[in-house]
Amino acid sequence: MSIQNQHTQLTIGLFGFGVVGEGLYKTLEQTPGLQAQIKKVCIKHGDKPRNAPYDLFTTNASELLNDQEINVIVELIDDADAAYRIVTTALKRKKAVVSANKKMIAEHIAELILLQETYGAPFLYEAACCASIPVIRNLEEYYDNDLLHSISGIVNGSTNYILTRVFDDKIGFDAALQQAQAEGFAESNPALDVEGTDAVNKLSILLTHAYGIIVPPGEILHTGIQNLSASDAIYAKEKGYVIKLVAQCRKLNNGAIASFVLPQYITNGNQLYNVKNEYNGVVIESNLADKQFFYGKGAGGFPTASAVLSDLSALRYNYRYEYKKLKFQTPPKQADDFYLQLGVSAAEIATIPVHLFDQILEWSSDEHSSRIKGIIHYSKLTETNWWKQAGISVILYPDGILDNFEPKYASIKERKIYGSETFVS
Ligand code: HSE
């Protein structure tokens, strides 16, 4: 591509003029010193009123992709399939690309890495994970694979906003979701936020930059906040916890990486405890530095635009992701042999498959709900979908990833003959 030195003007073709696209446009207008100018904006609906000059817009993607003067494509649209076509075409035409489309990136990262190598065009996407928090570039550059022990983060602003509004401000789930949509935090299909899909897409991207592993998001265990109940909130309060949707990966003793997205009880000693509203937070643990905490706005027009802007600025000094951990180190394996300490609640105890647990640590029931706390092997969650069904809520306990576990009872069969009392250890 034609960006060779610090003084090169970035001539941008922008796809999308939603909250982020418009945020970027306004910021670039106000900061001419950046030497970056939007030449054309491609939008889906040409008849919508826009806060920018009419002749800036087109509905024809080729006008941007065929324009020799445009040396950077910024892709900020919602439709992951269309984004894939735009980004791959632009890279093949040796244009630099900046994108915030986490779904598209997570699903196609191997091909996108190959295109960058083949055509020599850089592809940056800091805005795709945690918006304003520079987590990708830090994982890529700073943390050596061997030293990186774990990452656990609130990486979806909408669900964190909803949880804050529901638990702290006592408003209903639907009203909180509507507010998240009105603020421009939610995906246009909010199920992507609520059911944990957006978080898992981000985790998939983080895994590539943290450990050099490519795991398609569909292969990462996950659920969202859709089944959390009022009784979960009461239980959490009694125990001094808050509930957060946490994306995490942790290196086990055997070197394999356990990764998943689950709601989790968080103690007030955890940095994630006070991450509220649309803010995101990421705790990174490494052998020497111990814990480090990244905190910032994880959704919304300007926070996302700030990361896009940072990528544009990085293009001016020829920065690109080198995927060093993927290329030059032996990437660790995805773990499939570990245990989780999990809480499960449901209206009826009969709907909780207690026999799948290796040990039940607590069991309680009242007229509204039943809940258990137990240890379960990871495979009991990947092999069946019982825990994703409506009416069943699963929440990970603090320090809930266990490398190994020796059941207190010799076998499930033995445990059963003691009757229900044996569920309480
Ligand atoms: N819907 C996303 C979120 C937007 O709420 O985090 C930022 O990626």
PDB file of N, CA, C and O in Angstrom, residues 108-141:
ATOM      1  N   HIS A 108     -13.465 -14.840  10.649  1.00  0.00           N
ATOM      2  CA  HIS A 108     -12.607 -14.981   9.451  1.00  0.00           C
ATOM      3  C   HIS A 108     -11.147 -14.658   9.717  1.00  0.00           C
ATOM      4  O   HIS A 108     -10.410 -14.361   8.786  1.00  0.00           O
ATOM      5  N   ILE A 109     -10.730 -14.733  10.977  1.00  0.00           N
ATOM      6  CA  ILE A 109      -9.415 -14.168  11.290  1.00  0.00           C
ATOM      7  C   ILE A 109      -8.281 -14.873  10.538  1.00  0.00           C
ATOM      8  O   ILE A 109      -7.343 -14.212  10.066  1.00  0.00           O
ATOM      9  N   ALA A 110      -8.376 -16.180  10.363  1.00  0.00           N
ATOM     10  CA  ALA A 110      -7.271 -16.893   9.684  1.00  0.00           C
ATOM     11  C   ALA A 110      -7.124 -16.366   8.256  1.00  0.00           C
ATOM     12  O   ALA A 110      -6.006 -16.076   7.790  1.00  0.00           O
ATOM     13  N   GLU A 111      -8.236 -16.221   7.557  1.00  0.00           N
ATOM     14  CA  GLU A 111      -8.176 -15.732   6.170  1.00  0.00           C
ATOM     15  C   GLU A 111      -7.699 -14.270   6.116  1.00  0.00           C
ATOM     16  O   GLU A 111      -6.918 -13.891   5.232  1.00  0.00           O
ATOM     17  N   LEU A 112      -8.135 -13.482   7.086  1.00  0.00           N
ATOM     18  CA  LEU A 112      -7.748 -12.068   7.087  1.00  0.00           C
ATOM     19  C   LEU A 112      -6.248 -11.903   7.358  1.00  0.00           C
ATOM     20  O   LEU A 112      -5.605 -11.006   6.801  1.00  0.00           O
ATOM     21  N   ILE A 113      -5.708 -12.781   8.176  1.00  0.00           N
ATOM     22  CA  ILE A 113      -4.253 -12.744   8.427  1.00  0.00           C
ATOM     23  C   ILE A 113      -3.510 -13.102   7.133  1.00  0.00           C
ATOM     24  O   ILE A 113      -2.525 -12.458   6.750  1.00  0.00           O
ATOM     25  N   LEU A 114      -4.012 -14.109   6.449  1.00  0.00           N
ATOM     26  CA  LEU A 114      -3.379 -14.548   5.200  1.00  0.00           C
ATOM     27  C   LEU A 114      -3.432 -13.442   4.130  1.00  0.00           C
ATOM     28  O   LEU A 114      -2.448 -13.190   3.423  1.00  0.00           O
ATOM     29  N   LEU A 115      -4.567 -12.758   4.047  1.00  0.00           N
ATOM     30  CA  LEU A 115      -4.693 -11.675   3.054  1.00  0.00           C
ATOM     31  C   LEU A 115      -3.687 -10.549   3.332  1.00  0.00           C
ATOM     32  O   LEU A 115      -3.103  -9.982   2.401  1.00  0.00           O
ATOM     33  N   GLN A 116      -3.500 -10.259   4.609  1.00  0.00           N
ATOM     34  CA  GLN A 116      -2.531  -9.198   4.943  1.00  0.00           C
ATOM     35  C   GLN A 116      -1.142  -9.585   4.478  1.00  0.00           C
ATOM     36  O   GLN A 116      -0.390  -8.772   3.971  1.00  0.00           O
ATOM     37  N   GLU A 117      -0.817 -10.860   4.683  1.00  0.00           N
ATOM     38  CA  GLU A 117       0.514 -11.336   4.276  1.00  0.00           C
ATOM     39  C   GLU A 117       0.652 -11.337   2.769  1.00  0.00           C
ATOM     40  O   GLU A 117       1.663 -10.936   2.206  1.00  0.00           O
ATOM     41  N   THR A 118      -0.377 -11.808   2.092  1.00  0.00           N
ATOM     42  CA  THR A 118      -0.309 -11.953   0.638  1.00  0.00           C
ATOM     43  C   THR A 118      -0.227 -10.604  -0.058  1.00  0.00           C
ATOM     44  O   THR A 118       0.540 -10.420  -1.000  1.00  0.00           O
ATOM     45  N   TYR A 119      -1.046  -9.665   0.407  1.00  0.00           N
ATOM     46  CA  TYR A 119      -1.141  -8.387  -0.317  1.00  0.00           C
ATOM     47  C   TYR A 119      -0.360  -7.257   0.348  1.00  0.00           C
ATOM     48  O   TYR A 119      -0.264  -6.159  -0.200  1.00  0.00           O
ATOM     49  N   GLY A 120       0.135  -7.505   1.549  1.00  0.00           N
ATOM     50  CA  GLY A 120       0.982  -6.510   2.210  1.00  0.00           C
ATOM     51  C   GLY A 120       0.245  -5.321   2.785  1.00  0.00           C
ATOM     52  O   GLY A 120       0.858  -4.323   3.152  1.00  0.00           O
ATOM     53  N   ALA A 121      -1.074  -5.405   2.865  1.00  0.00           N
ATOM     54  CA  ALA A 121      -1.841  -4.270   3.394  1.00  0.00           C
ATOM     55  C   ALA A 121      -2.171  -4.507   4.863  1.00  0.00           C
ATOM     56  O   ALA A 121      -2.574  -5.608   5.232  1.00  0.00           O
ATOM     57  N   PRO A 122      -1.988  -3.501   5.707  1.00  0.00           N
ATOM     58  CA  PRO A 122      -2.281  -3.695   7.133  1.00  0.00           C
ATOM     59  C   PRO A 122      -3.781  -3.686   7.433  1.00  0.00           C
ATOM     60  O   PRO A 122      -4.551  -2.992   6.765  1.00  0.00           O
ATOM     61  N   PHE A 123      -4.150  -4.434   8.452  1.00  0.00           N
ATOM     62  CA  PHE A 123      -5.549  -4.517   8.884  1.00  0.00           C
ATOM     63  C   PHE A 123      -5.561  -4.350  10.397  1.00  0.00           C
ATOM     64  O   PHE A 123      -5.022  -5.190  11.126  1.00  0.00           O
ATOM     65  N   LEU A 124      -6.127  -3.266  10.873  1.00  0.00           N
ATOM     66  CA  LEU A 124      -6.148  -2.980  12.319  1.00  0.00           C
ATOM     67  C   LEU A 124      -7.589  -2.959  12.824  1.00  0.00           C
ATOM     68  O   LEU A 124      -8.500  -2.520  12.104  1.00  0.00           O
ATOM     69  N   TYR A 125      -7.774  -3.389  14.089  1.00  0.00           N
ATOM     70  CA  TYR A 125      -9.151  -3.503  14.600  1.00  0.00           C
ATOM     71  C   TYR A 125      -9.223  -3.355  16.114  1.00  0.00           C
ATOM     72  O   TYR A 125      -9.899  -4.116  16.787  1.00  0.00           O
ATOM     73  N   GLU A 126      -8.498  -2.368  16.637  1.00  0.00           N
ATOM     74  CA  GLU A 126      -8.507  -2.165  18.096  1.00  0.00           C
ATOM     75  C   GLU A 126      -9.928  -1.925  18.617  1.00  0.00           C
ATOM     76  O   GLU A 126     -10.275  -2.337  19.727  1.00  0.00           O
ATOM     77  N   ALA A 127     -10.769  -1.270  17.821  1.00  0.00           N
ATOM     78  CA  ALA A 127     -12.127  -0.947  18.283  1.00  0.00           C
ATOM     79  C   ALA A 127     -13.005  -2.186  18.416  1.00  0.00           C
ATOM     80  O   ALA A 127     -14.086  -2.114  19.001  1.00  0.00           O
ATOM     81  N   ALA A 128     -12.550  -3.315  17.883  1.00  0.00           N
ATOM     82  CA  ALA A 128     -13.393  -4.512  17.914  1.00  0.00           C
ATOM     83  C   ALA A 128     -13.473  -5.145  19.304  1.00  0.00           C
ATOM     84  O   ALA A 128     -14.381  -5.927  19.570  1.00  0.00           O
ATOM     85  N   CYS A 129     -12.533  -4.841  20.184  1.00  0.00           N
ATOM     86  CA  CYS A 129     -12.568  -5.395  21.549  1.00  0.00           C
ATOM     87  C   CYS A 129     -12.505  -4.276  22.566  1.00  0.00           C
ATOM     88  O   CYS A 129     -11.511  -3.551  22.627  1.00  0.00           O
ATOM     89  N   CYS A 130     -13.560  -4.125  23.347  1.00  0.00           N
ATOM     90  CA  CYS A 130     -13.567  -3.180  24.473  1.00  0.00           C
ATOM     91  C   CYS A 130     -13.426  -1.717  24.035  1.00  0.00           C
ATOM     92  O   CYS A 130     -12.935  -0.889  24.826  1.00  0.00           O
ATOM     93  N   ALA A 131     -13.826  -1.396  22.816  1.00  0.00           N
ATOM     94  CA  ALA A 131     -13.867  -0.023  22.306  1.00  0.00           C
ATOM     95  C   ALA A 131     -12.628   0.790  22.698  1.00  0.00           C
ATOM     96  O   ALA A 131     -11.559   0.588  22.147  1.00  0.00           O
ATOM     97  N   SER A 132     -12.762   1.654  23.696  1.00  0.00           N
ATOM     98  CA  SER A 132     -11.688   2.627  23.959  1.00  0.00           C
ATOM     99  C   SER A 132     -10.474   2.027  24.675  1.00  0.00           C
ATOM    100  O   SER A 132      -9.449   2.697  24.822  1.00  0.00           O
ATOM    101  N   ILE A 133     -10.554   0.777  25.121  1.00  0.00           N
ATOM    102  CA  ILE A 133      -9.418   0.200  25.871  1.00  0.00           C
ATOM    103  C   ILE A 133      -8.421  -0.423  24.885  1.00  0.00           C
ATOM    104  O   ILE A 133      -8.808  -1.291  24.105  1.00  0.00           O
ATOM    105  N   PRO A 134      -7.170  -0.022  24.925  1.00  0.00           N
ATOM    106  CA  PRO A 134      -6.200  -0.554  23.939  1.00  0.00           C
ATOM    107  C   PRO A 134      -5.692  -1.944  24.306  1.00  0.00           C
ATOM    108  O   PRO A 134      -4.505  -2.147  24.566  1.00  0.00           O
ATOM    109  N   VAL A 135      -6.593  -2.899  24.342  1.00  0.00           N
ATOM    110  CA  VAL A 135      -6.220  -4.212  24.856  1.00  0.00           C
ATOM    111  C   VAL A 135      -5.551  -5.084  23.792  1.00  0.00           C
ATOM    112  O   VAL A 135      -4.618  -5.835  24.090  1.00  0.00           O
ATOM    113  N   ILE A 136      -5.973  -4.967  22.536  1.00  0.00           N
ATOM    114  CA  ILE A 136      -5.387  -5.827  21.500  1.00  0.00           C
ATOM    115  C   ILE A 136      -3.913  -5.491  21.310  1.00  0.00           C
ATOM    116  O   ILE A 136      -3.045  -6.364  21.311  1.00  0.00           O
ATOM    117  N   ARG A 137      -3.647  -4.205  21.172  1.00  0.00           N
ATOM    118  CA  ARG A 137      -2.257  -3.821  20.907  1.00  0.00           C
ATOM    119  C   ARG A 137      -1.349  -4.181  22.083  1.00  0.00           C
ATOM    120  O   ARG A 137      -0.214  -4.582  21.909  1.00  0.00           O
ATOM    121  N   ASN A 138      -1.869  -4.068  23.296  1.00  0.00           N
ATOM    122  CA  ASN A 138      -1.062  -4.458  24.464  1.00  0.00           C
ATOM    123  C   ASN A 138      -0.797  -5.950  24.495  1.00  0.00           C
ATOM    124  O   ASN A 138       0.317  -6.379  24.770  1.00  0.00           O
ATOM    125  N   LEU A 139      -1.815  -6.743  24.221  1.00  0.00           N
ATOM    126  CA  LEU A 139      -1.605  -8.200  24.215  1.00  0.00           C
ATOM    127  C   LEU A 139      -0.629  -8.590  23.116  1.00  0.00           C
ATOM    128  O   LEU A 139       0.230  -9.447  23.288  1.00  0.00           O
ATOM    129  N   GLU A 140      -0.784  -7.941  21.979  1.00  0.00           N
ATOM    130  CA  GLU A 140       0.047  -8.248  20.812  1.00  0.00           C
ATOM    131  C   GLU A 140       1.518  -7.912  21.068  1.00  0.00           C
ATOM    132  O   GLU A 140       2.409  -8.670  20.727  1.00  0.00           O
ATOM    133  N   GLU A 141       1.748  -6.772  21.697  1.00  0.00           N
ATOM    134  CA  GLU A 141       3.119  -6.260  21.784  1.00  0.00           C
ATOM    135  C   GLU A 141       3.811  -6.553  23.099  1.00  0.00           C
ATOM    136  O   GLU A 141       5.011  -6.716  23.146  1.00  0.00           O
TER     137      GLU A 141
END
